[in-house]
C-alpha cells in the first residue's frame, strides 16, 4: 500500500501577497481588484437612487460596501484556518478571488466529522 503524499498549495491562481491570517499567507487575485474597481465605478448610481447623497460620497459608499463584503468573506475563511490548525492540519494559503475566497487546506482530515468541522 503506497502512502499518499500531502497536497501541495495550488499555483493555478497567481496573486498579490496581502499579509497573513493566523500565520497563513493571504493572496489577492487580480480579478478581485477588477471587481473592486468595477463595483466602485458602477455602484454609485444605484446608491444615489436609494439615498440622497453627493456624487463623491456615493463612490466612497460603494467602495466601503465592497470592502465590508470581503471583510465578511475573510472572517469566514479565517474560521476555516483556525479550525484546520486546531485539528493539526496544514493550511497553504487563503486566496481572495472574484466571487469569494478559498482556504487551501493541505492535509486531508482523517474523519468525516473533522471534514465537517473544517
Short mmCIF file of N, CA, C and O in Angstrom, two decimals:
data_model
loop_
_atom_site.label_atom_id
_atom_site.label_comp_id
_atom_site.label_asym_id
_atom_site.label_seq_id
_atom_site.Cartn_x
_atom_site.Cartn_y
_atom_site.Cartn_z
N UNK A 1 0.83 -1.16 0.00
CA UNK A 1 0.00 0.00 0.00
C UNK A 1 0.89 1.24 0.00
O UNK A 1 1.77 1.39 0.82
N UNK A 2 0.67 2.15 -0.95
CA UNK A 2 1.50 3.34 -1.03
C UNK A 2 0.93 4.45 -0.15
O UNK A 2 -0.28 4.57 0.02
N UNK A 3 1.84 5.24 0.38
CA UNK A 3 1.39 6.37 1.20
C UNK A 3 1.02 7.52 0.28
O UNK A 3 1.64 7.76 -0.73
N UNK A 4 -0.04 8.23 0.70
CA UNK A 4 -0.44 9.40 -0.06
C UNK A 4 0.49 10.55 0.29
O UNK A 4 0.84 10.75 1.43
N UNK A 5 0.90 11.28 -0.74
CA UNK A 5 1.72 12.46 -0.46
C UNK A 5 0.79 13.61 -0.09
O UNK A 5 -0.32 13.70 -0.60
N UNK A 6 1.24 14.48 0.82
CA UNK A 6 0.39 15.60 1.20
C UNK A 6 0.15 16.52 0.01
O UNK A 6 0.98 16.63 -0.88
N UNK A 7 -1.01 17.15 0.01
CA UNK A 7 -1.33 18.08 -1.07
C UNK A 7 -0.40 19.28 -1.01
O UNK A 7 0.00 19.72 0.04
N UNK A 8 -0.09 19.79 -2.16
CA UNK A 8 0.74 20.98 -2.27
C UNK A 8 -0.16 22.18 -2.58
O UNK A 8 -1.21 22.02 -3.17
N UNK A 9 0.28 23.39 -2.19
CA UNK A 9 -0.52 24.57 -2.50
C UNK A 9 -0.71 24.71 -4.00
O UNK A 9 0.20 24.44 -4.77
N UNK A 10 -1.89 25.13 -4.40
CA UNK A 10 -2.19 25.33 -5.80
C UNK A 10 -1.44 26.55 -6.32
O UNK A 10 -1.40 27.57 -5.67
N UNK A 11 -0.86 26.41 -7.47
CA UNK A 11 -0.18 27.55 -8.09
C UNK A 11 -0.99 28.05 -9.29
O UNK A 11 -0.51 28.83 -10.08
N UNK A 12 -2.21 27.57 -9.43
CA UNK A 12 -3.04 27.98 -10.56
C UNK A 12 -3.48 29.42 -10.43
O UNK A 12 -3.58 30.13 -11.41
N UNK A 13 -3.75 29.88 -9.22
CA UNK A 13 -4.21 31.24 -9.01
C UNK A 13 -3.03 32.07 -8.53
O UNK A 13 -2.60 31.95 -7.40
N UNK A 14 -2.50 32.87 -9.44
CA UNK A 14 -1.44 33.79 -9.04
C UNK A 14 -2.10 34.96 -8.35
O UNK A 14 -3.29 35.20 -8.49
N UNK A 15 -1.33 35.68 -7.60
CA UNK A 15 -1.93 36.81 -6.93
C UNK A 15 -0.93 37.70 -6.26
O UNK A 15 0.28 37.49 -6.34
N UNK A 16 -1.46 38.67 -5.58
CA UNK A 16 -0.66 39.67 -4.89
C UNK A 16 -0.64 39.33 -3.41
O UNK A 16 -1.71 39.22 -2.79
N UNK A 17 0.53 39.13 -2.82
CA UNK A 17 0.59 38.87 -1.37
C UNK A 17 -0.02 40.06 -0.61
O UNK A 17 0.27 41.21 -0.91
N UNK A 18 -0.89 39.75 0.36
CA UNK A 18 -1.59 40.81 1.07
C UNK A 18 -1.54 40.62 2.58
O UNK A 18 -2.43 41.08 3.29
N UNK A 19 -0.56 39.90 3.07
CA UNK A 19 -0.44 39.71 4.51
C UNK A 19 -0.66 38.26 4.91
O UNK A 19 -0.52 37.35 4.09
N UNK A 20 -1.04 38.09 6.18
CA UNK A 20 -1.23 36.75 6.72
C UNK A 20 -2.49 36.73 7.58
O UNK A 20 -2.83 37.73 8.20
N UNK A 21 -3.13 35.56 7.62
CA UNK A 21 -4.27 35.31 8.50
C UNK A 21 -3.86 34.17 9.40
O UNK A 21 -3.70 33.04 8.93
N UNK A 22 -3.64 34.45 10.67
CA UNK A 22 -3.20 33.45 11.64
C UNK A 22 -1.99 32.68 11.13
O UNK A 22 -1.92 31.46 11.23
N UNK A 23 -1.05 33.40 10.54
CA UNK A 23 0.18 32.79 10.06
C UNK A 23 0.11 32.21 8.66
O UNK A 23 1.11 31.74 8.13
N UNK A 24 -1.05 32.23 8.04
CA UNK A 24 -1.24 31.67 6.70
C UNK A 24 -1.23 32.82 5.69
O UNK A 24 -1.91 33.83 5.88
N UNK A 25 -0.45 32.68 4.61
CA UNK A 25 -0.39 33.76 3.62
C UNK A 25 -1.76 34.07 3.00
O UNK A 25 -2.54 33.17 2.69
N UNK A 26 -2.04 35.36 2.85
CA UNK A 26 -3.25 35.84 2.17
C UNK A 26 -2.83 36.37 0.82
O UNK A 26 -1.90 37.18 0.71
N UNK A 27 -3.48 35.88 -0.23
CA UNK A 27 -3.17 36.28 -1.60
C UNK A 27 -4.43 36.86 -2.22
O UNK A 27 -5.52 36.30 -2.06
N UNK A 28 -4.28 37.98 -2.92
CA UNK A 28 -5.41 38.62 -3.59
C UNK A 28 -5.27 38.38 -5.09
O UNK A 28 -4.26 38.76 -5.69
N UNK A 29 -6.29 37.76 -5.67
CA UNK A 29 -6.31 37.51 -7.10
C UNK A 29 -6.49 38.84 -7.84
O UNK A 29 -7.25 39.70 -7.41
N UNK A 30 -5.81 39.02 -8.98
CA UNK A 30 -6.01 40.24 -9.76
C UNK A 30 -7.48 40.45 -10.17
O UNK A 30 -7.93 41.58 -10.29
N UNK A 31 -8.22 39.38 -10.35
CA UNK A 31 -9.64 39.50 -10.70
C UNK A 31 -10.42 40.20 -9.58
O UNK A 31 -11.39 40.91 -9.85
N UNK A 32 -9.99 40.01 -8.34
CA UNK A 32 -10.64 40.68 -7.21
C UNK A 32 -10.48 42.19 -7.35
O UNK A 32 -11.41 42.95 -7.12
N UNK A 33 -9.29 42.64 -7.76
CA UNK A 33 -9.06 44.07 -7.93
C UNK A 33 -9.94 44.64 -9.03
O UNK A 33 -10.46 45.76 -8.90
N UNK A 34 -10.15 43.87 -10.09
CA UNK A 34 -11.05 44.30 -11.16
C UNK A 34 -12.47 44.48 -10.63
O UNK A 34 -13.14 45.48 -10.92
N UNK A 35 -12.92 43.53 -9.79
CA UNK A 35 -14.26 43.64 -9.21
C UNK A 35 -14.38 44.88 -8.34
O UNK A 35 -15.39 45.58 -8.38
N UNK A 36 -13.37 45.17 -7.55
CA UNK A 36 -13.39 46.36 -6.70
C UNK A 36 -13.51 47.61 -7.54
O UNK A 36 -14.32 48.50 -7.25
N UNK A 37 -12.74 47.68 -8.62
CA UNK A 37 -12.78 48.87 -9.48
C UNK A 37 -14.14 49.00 -10.17
O UNK A 37 -14.76 50.07 -10.14
N UNK A 38 -14.63 47.91 -10.75
CA UNK A 38 -15.92 47.96 -11.45
C UNK A 38 -17.04 48.27 -10.47
O UNK A 38 -17.92 49.09 -10.76
N UNK A 39 -17.03 47.63 -9.32
CA UNK A 39 -18.07 47.87 -8.32
C UNK A 39 -18.06 49.30 -7.81
O UNK A 39 -19.12 49.91 -7.58
N UNK A 40 -16.87 49.84 -7.63
CA UNK A 40 -16.76 51.21 -7.14
C UNK A 40 -17.24 52.20 -8.19
O UNK A 40 -17.87 53.21 -7.87
N UNK A 41 -16.99 51.91 -9.45
CA UNK A 41 -17.41 52.83 -10.51
C UNK A 41 -18.88 52.66 -10.91
O UNK A 41 -19.53 53.63 -11.29
N UNK A 42 -19.41 51.43 -10.79
CA UNK A 42 -20.79 51.17 -11.21
C UNK A 42 -21.80 51.33 -10.08
O UNK A 42 -22.97 51.61 -10.33
N UNK A 43 -21.36 51.15 -8.85
CA UNK A 43 -22.27 51.17 -7.72
C UNK A 43 -22.90 52.50 -7.35
O UNK A 43 -24.04 52.56 -6.88
N UNK A 44 -22.22 53.63 -7.54
CA UNK A 44 -22.76 54.89 -7.06
C UNK A 44 -24.14 55.28 -7.61
O UNK A 44 -24.94 55.88 -6.90
N UNK A 45 -24.43 54.93 -8.86
CA UNK A 45 -25.75 55.32 -9.39
C UNK A 45 -26.87 54.62 -8.62
O UNK A 45 -27.89 55.24 -8.31
N UNK A 46 -26.69 53.37 -8.29
CA UNK A 46 -27.69 52.64 -7.51
C UNK A 46 -27.79 53.23 -6.10
O UNK A 46 -28.89 53.34 -5.54
N UNK A 47 -26.66 53.62 -5.55
CA UNK A 47 -26.67 54.20 -4.20
C UNK A 47 -27.37 55.54 -4.21
O UNK A 47 -28.19 55.84 -3.34
N UNK A 48 -27.08 56.38 -5.22
CA UNK A 48 -27.74 57.70 -5.31
C UNK A 48 -29.24 57.56 -5.52
O UNK A 48 -30.02 58.40 -5.08
N UNK A 49 -29.68 56.49 -6.19
CA UNK A 49 -31.11 56.26 -6.38
C UNK A 49 -31.78 55.83 -5.08
O UNK A 49 -32.99 55.99 -4.93
N UNK A 50 -31.02 55.26 -4.16
CA UNK A 50 -31.58 54.77 -2.90
C UNK A 50 -31.59 55.82 -1.80
O UNK A 50 -32.51 55.87 -1.01
N UNK A 51 -30.54 56.61 -1.74
CA UNK A 51 -30.44 57.62 -0.69
C UNK A 51 -29.96 58.93 -1.29
O UNK A 51 -29.32 58.97 -2.33
N UNK A 52 -30.27 60.02 -0.62
CA UNK A 52 -29.85 61.34 -1.07
C UNK A 52 -28.42 61.57 -0.61
O UNK A 52 -28.17 61.81 0.56
N UNK A 53 -27.48 61.45 -1.55
CA UNK A 53 -26.07 61.54 -1.21
C UNK A 53 -25.32 62.18 -2.37
O UNK A 53 -25.74 62.08 -3.53
N UNK A 54 -24.23 62.86 -2.09
CA UNK A 54 -23.45 63.52 -3.14
C UNK A 54 -22.73 62.49 -4.01
O UNK A 54 -22.56 61.33 -3.62
N UNK A 55 -22.29 62.94 -5.18
CA UNK A 55 -21.58 62.04 -6.10
C UNK A 55 -20.32 61.45 -5.47
O UNK A 55 -20.10 60.25 -5.52
N UNK A 56 -19.50 62.31 -4.88
CA UNK A 56 -18.26 61.84 -4.28
C UNK A 56 -18.50 60.85 -3.16
O UNK A 56 -17.81 59.83 -3.05
N UNK A 57 -19.48 61.14 -2.32
CA UNK A 57 -19.78 60.25 -1.20
C UNK A 57 -20.33 58.91 -1.69
O UNK A 57 -20.08 57.88 -1.07
N UNK A 58 -21.05 58.92 -2.81
CA UNK A 58 -21.61 57.66 -3.32
C UNK A 58 -20.50 56.71 -3.77
O UNK A 58 -20.62 55.50 -3.61
N UNK A 59 -19.42 57.23 -4.31
CA UNK A 59 -18.28 56.38 -4.68
C UNK A 59 -17.63 55.79 -3.43
O UNK A 59 -17.25 54.62 -3.40
N UNK A 60 -17.51 56.61 -2.40
CA UNK A 60 -16.93 56.15 -1.15
C UNK A 60 -17.80 55.05 -0.52
O UNK A 60 -17.29 54.04 -0.03
N UNK A 61 -19.12 55.23 -0.55
CA UNK A 61 -20.03 54.24 0.00
C UNK A 61 -19.95 52.94 -0.80
O UNK A 61 -19.91 51.85 -0.23
N UNK A 62 -19.89 53.03 -2.13
CA UNK A 62 -19.78 51.82 -2.97
C UNK A 62 -18.49 51.07 -2.64
O UNK A 62 -18.51 49.84 -2.48
N UNK A 63 -17.39 51.78 -2.52
CA UNK A 63 -16.11 51.16 -2.18
C UNK A 63 -16.17 50.52 -0.80
O UNK A 63 -15.72 49.38 -0.61
N UNK A 64 -16.75 51.22 0.16
CA UNK A 64 -16.86 50.69 1.53
C UNK A 64 -17.72 49.43 1.57
O UNK A 64 -17.40 48.48 2.29
N UNK A 65 -18.80 49.40 0.81
CA UNK A 65 -19.67 48.21 0.79
C UNK A 65 -18.92 46.99 0.24
O UNK A 65 -19.05 45.89 0.78
N UNK A 66 -18.14 47.19 -0.80
CA UNK A 66 -17.37 46.08 -1.36
C UNK A 66 -16.37 45.58 -0.32
O UNK A 66 -16.22 44.37 -0.11
N UNK A 67 -15.68 46.50 0.34
CA UNK A 67 -14.70 46.09 1.36
C UNK A 67 -15.38 45.38 2.53
O UNK A 67 -14.82 44.42 3.08
N UNK A 68 -16.57 45.81 2.92
CA UNK A 68 -17.29 45.15 4.01
C UNK A 68 -17.68 43.73 3.65
O UNK A 68 -17.59 42.82 4.47
N UNK A 69 -18.13 43.53 2.43
CA UNK A 69 -18.48 42.17 1.98
C UNK A 69 -17.25 41.27 2.04
O UNK A 69 -17.31 40.15 2.55
N UNK A 70 -16.12 41.77 1.55
CA UNK A 70 -14.91 40.95 1.57
C UNK A 70 -14.34 40.80 2.98
O UNK A 70 -13.68 39.81 3.27
N UNK A 71 -14.62 41.74 3.86
CA UNK A 71 -14.21 41.56 5.27
C UNK A 71 -14.98 40.38 5.86
O UNK A 71 -14.41 39.58 6.61
N UNK A 72 -16.25 40.25 5.51
CA UNK A 72 -17.04 39.11 5.98
C UNK A 72 -16.51 37.82 5.37
O UNK A 72 -16.43 36.78 6.05
N UNK A 73 -16.13 37.85 4.11
CA UNK A 73 -15.55 36.66 3.46
C UNK A 73 -14.25 36.27 4.16
O UNK A 73 -14.00 35.09 4.43
N UNK A 74 -13.41 37.26 4.49
CA UNK A 74 -12.16 36.97 5.19
C UNK A 74 -12.41 36.40 6.58
O UNK A 74 -11.70 35.49 7.02
N UNK A 75 -13.41 36.91 7.28
CA UNK A 75 -13.74 36.36 8.60
C UNK A 75 -14.16 34.89 8.46
O UNK A 75 -13.77 34.05 9.28
N UNK A 76 -14.93 34.59 7.44
CA UNK A 76 -15.36 33.22 7.18
C UNK A 76 -14.14 32.32 6.92
O UNK A 76 -14.02 31.23 7.49
N UNK A 77 -13.23 32.78 6.05
CA UNK A 77 -12.04 31.99 5.73
C UNK A 77 -11.13 31.85 6.94
O UNK A 77 -10.50 30.81 7.14
N UNK A 78 -11.06 32.89 7.77
CA UNK A 78 -10.25 32.83 8.98
C UNK A 78 -10.75 31.72 9.90
O UNK A 78 -9.96 31.04 10.55
N UNK A 79 -12.07 31.53 9.93
CA UNK A 79 -12.61 30.44 10.77
C UNK A 79 -12.20 29.08 10.22
O UNK A 79 -11.88 28.17 11.00
N UNK A 80 -12.16 28.93 8.90
CA UNK A 80 -11.66 27.68 8.31
C UNK A 80 -10.21 27.44 8.72
O UNK A 80 -9.83 26.33 9.09
N UNK A 81 -9.39 28.49 8.65
CA UNK A 81 -7.98 28.39 9.01
C UNK A 81 -7.82 27.99 10.47
O UNK A 81 -7.05 27.08 10.81
N UNK A 82 -8.56 28.66 11.36
CA UNK A 82 -8.44 28.36 12.79
C UNK A 82 -8.84 26.93 13.12
O UNK A 82 -8.15 26.25 13.88
N UNK A 83 -9.93 26.47 12.55
CA UNK A 83 -10.39 25.11 12.82
C UNK A 83 -9.40 24.09 12.25
O UNK A 83 -9.05 23.12 12.91
N UNK A 84 -8.95 24.32 11.03
CA UNK A 84 -7.98 23.40 10.42
C UNK A 84 -6.71 23.32 11.27
O UNK A 84 -6.21 22.22 11.55
N UNK A 85 -6.21 24.45 11.71
CA UNK A 85 -4.99 24.45 12.53
C UNK A 85 -5.25 23.78 13.88
O UNK A 85 -4.39 23.07 14.39
N UNK A 86 -6.42 24.01 14.46
CA UNK A 86 -6.75 23.38 15.74
C UNK A 86 -6.80 21.86 15.61
O UNK A 86 -6.51 21.15 16.57
N UNK A 87 -7.14 21.36 14.43
CA UNK A 87 -7.18 19.93 14.18
C UNK A 87 -5.83 19.38 13.72
O UNK A 87 -5.71 18.21 13.37
N UNK A 88 -4.81 20.24 13.69
CA UNK A 88 -3.48 19.80 13.30
C UNK A 88 -3.26 19.71 11.80
O UNK A 88 -2.31 19.07 11.35
N UNK A 89 -4.10 20.35 11.02
CA UNK A 89 -3.97 20.32 9.57
C UNK A 89 -3.16 21.53 9.10
O UNK A 89 -3.23 22.60 9.69
N UNK A 90 -2.43 21.34 8.01
CA UNK A 90 -1.66 22.45 7.44
C UNK A 90 -2.53 23.21 6.44
O UNK A 90 -3.30 22.61 5.70
N UNK A 91 -2.39 24.53 6.45
CA UNK A 91 -3.10 25.38 5.50
C UNK A 91 -2.06 26.13 4.70
O UNK A 91 -1.19 26.80 5.26
N UNK A 92 -2.13 26.00 3.37
CA UNK A 92 -1.13 26.61 2.49
C UNK A 92 -1.30 28.10 2.34
O UNK A 92 -0.35 28.87 2.49
N UNK A 93 -2.51 28.53 2.04
CA UNK A 93 -2.79 29.96 1.85
C UNK A 93 -4.28 30.18 1.74
O UNK A 93 -5.06 29.25 1.59
N UNK A 94 -4.66 31.45 1.83
CA UNK A 94 -6.03 31.88 1.60
C UNK A 94 -5.99 32.81 0.39
O UNK A 94 -5.16 33.72 0.33
N UNK A 95 -6.86 32.55 -0.59
CA UNK A 95 -6.87 33.34 -1.82
C UNK A 95 -8.21 34.06 -1.95
O UNK A 95 -9.26 33.42 -1.99
N UNK A 96 -8.16 35.40 -1.99
CA UNK A 96 -9.35 36.20 -2.29
C UNK A 96 -9.54 36.16 -3.79
O UNK A 96 -8.64 36.53 -4.55
N UNK A 97 -10.72 35.71 -4.22
CA UNK A 97 -10.99 35.58 -5.64
C UNK A 97 -12.14 36.49 -6.04
O UNK A 97 -12.69 37.21 -5.22
N UNK A 98 -12.51 36.41 -7.29
CA UNK A 98 -13.54 37.29 -7.84
C UNK A 98 -14.85 37.22 -7.06
O UNK A 98 -15.41 38.23 -6.69
N UNK A 99 -15.32 36.02 -6.77
CA UNK A 99 -16.62 35.87 -6.11
C UNK A 99 -16.52 35.21 -4.73
O UNK A 99 -17.43 34.52 -4.30
N UNK A 100 -15.44 35.41 -4.04
CA UNK A 100 -15.31 34.82 -2.71
C UNK A 100 -13.86 34.58 -2.38
O UNK A 100 -12.99 35.36 -2.76
N UNK A 101 -13.61 33.49 -1.68
CA UNK A 101 -12.24 33.15 -1.29
C UNK A 101 -12.16 31.64 -1.08
O UNK A 101 -13.18 30.96 -1.01
N UNK A 102 -10.93 31.16 -0.97
CA UNK A 102 -10.70 29.74 -0.72
C UNK A 102 -9.53 29.59 0.23
O UNK A 102 -8.54 30.30 0.12
N UNK A 103 -9.68 28.69 1.19
CA UNK A 103 -8.59 28.32 2.08
C UNK A 103 -8.04 26.99 1.58
O UNK A 103 -8.78 26.02 1.46
N UNK A 104 -6.76 26.96 1.28
CA UNK A 104 -6.15 25.75 0.77
C UNK A 104 -5.62 24.90 1.92
O UNK A 104 -4.52 25.12 2.42
N UNK A 105 -6.44 23.95 2.34
CA UNK A 105 -6.04 23.02 3.41
C UNK A 105 -5.24 21.91 2.75
O UNK A 105 -5.73 21.23 1.85
N UNK A 106 -3.99 21.75 3.20
CA UNK A 106 -3.08 20.83 2.52
C UNK A 106 -3.22 19.38 2.97
O UNK A 106 -2.88 18.47 2.23
N UNK A 107 -3.69 19.16 4.18
CA UNK A 107 -3.85 17.80 4.70
C UNK A 107 -5.31 17.39 4.65
O UNK A 107 -6.20 18.20 4.86
N UNK A 108 -5.52 16.13 4.37
CA UNK A 108 -6.88 15.59 4.34
C UNK A 108 -7.33 15.30 5.78
O UNK A 108 -6.62 14.60 6.51
N UNK A 109 -8.48 15.82 6.21
CA UNK A 109 -8.97 15.46 7.55
C UNK A 109 -9.16 13.94 7.64
O UNK A 109 -9.56 13.29 6.67
N UNK A 110 -8.87 13.37 8.82
CA UNK A 110 -8.87 11.93 9.00
C UNK A 110 -10.26 11.30 9.06
O UNK A 110 -10.42 10.13 8.79
N UNK A 111 -11.26 12.10 9.44
CA UNK A 111 -12.60 11.54 9.57
C UNK A 111 -13.62 12.49 8.93
O UNK A 111 -13.35 13.69 8.76
N UNK A 112 -14.78 11.98 8.58
CA UNK A 112 -15.83 12.86 8.05
C UNK A 112 -16.23 13.96 9.05
O UNK A 112 -16.54 15.08 8.64
N UNK A 113 -16.19 13.64 10.32
CA UNK A 113 -16.53 14.63 11.34
C UNK A 113 -15.56 15.80 11.32
O UNK A 113 -15.96 16.96 11.45
N UNK A 114 -14.27 15.51 11.17
CA UNK A 114 -13.27 16.58 11.09
C UNK A 114 -13.43 17.39 9.80
O UNK A 114 -13.27 18.60 9.79
N UNK A 115 -13.75 16.70 8.72
CA UNK A 115 -14.01 17.40 7.45
C UNK A 115 -15.18 18.36 7.63
O UNK A 115 -15.15 19.51 7.16
N UNK A 116 -16.22 17.92 8.30
CA UNK A 116 -17.39 18.76 8.56
C UNK A 116 -17.01 19.99 9.37
O UNK A 116 -17.45 21.10 9.09
N UNK A 117 -16.19 19.80 10.39
CA UNK A 117 -15.77 20.91 11.24
C UNK A 117 -15.01 21.97 10.45
O UNK A 117 -15.20 23.17 10.64
N UNK A 118 -14.12 21.52 9.59
CA UNK A 118 -13.34 22.46 8.79
C UNK A 118 -14.26 23.18 7.81
O UNK A 118 -14.20 24.35 7.63
#
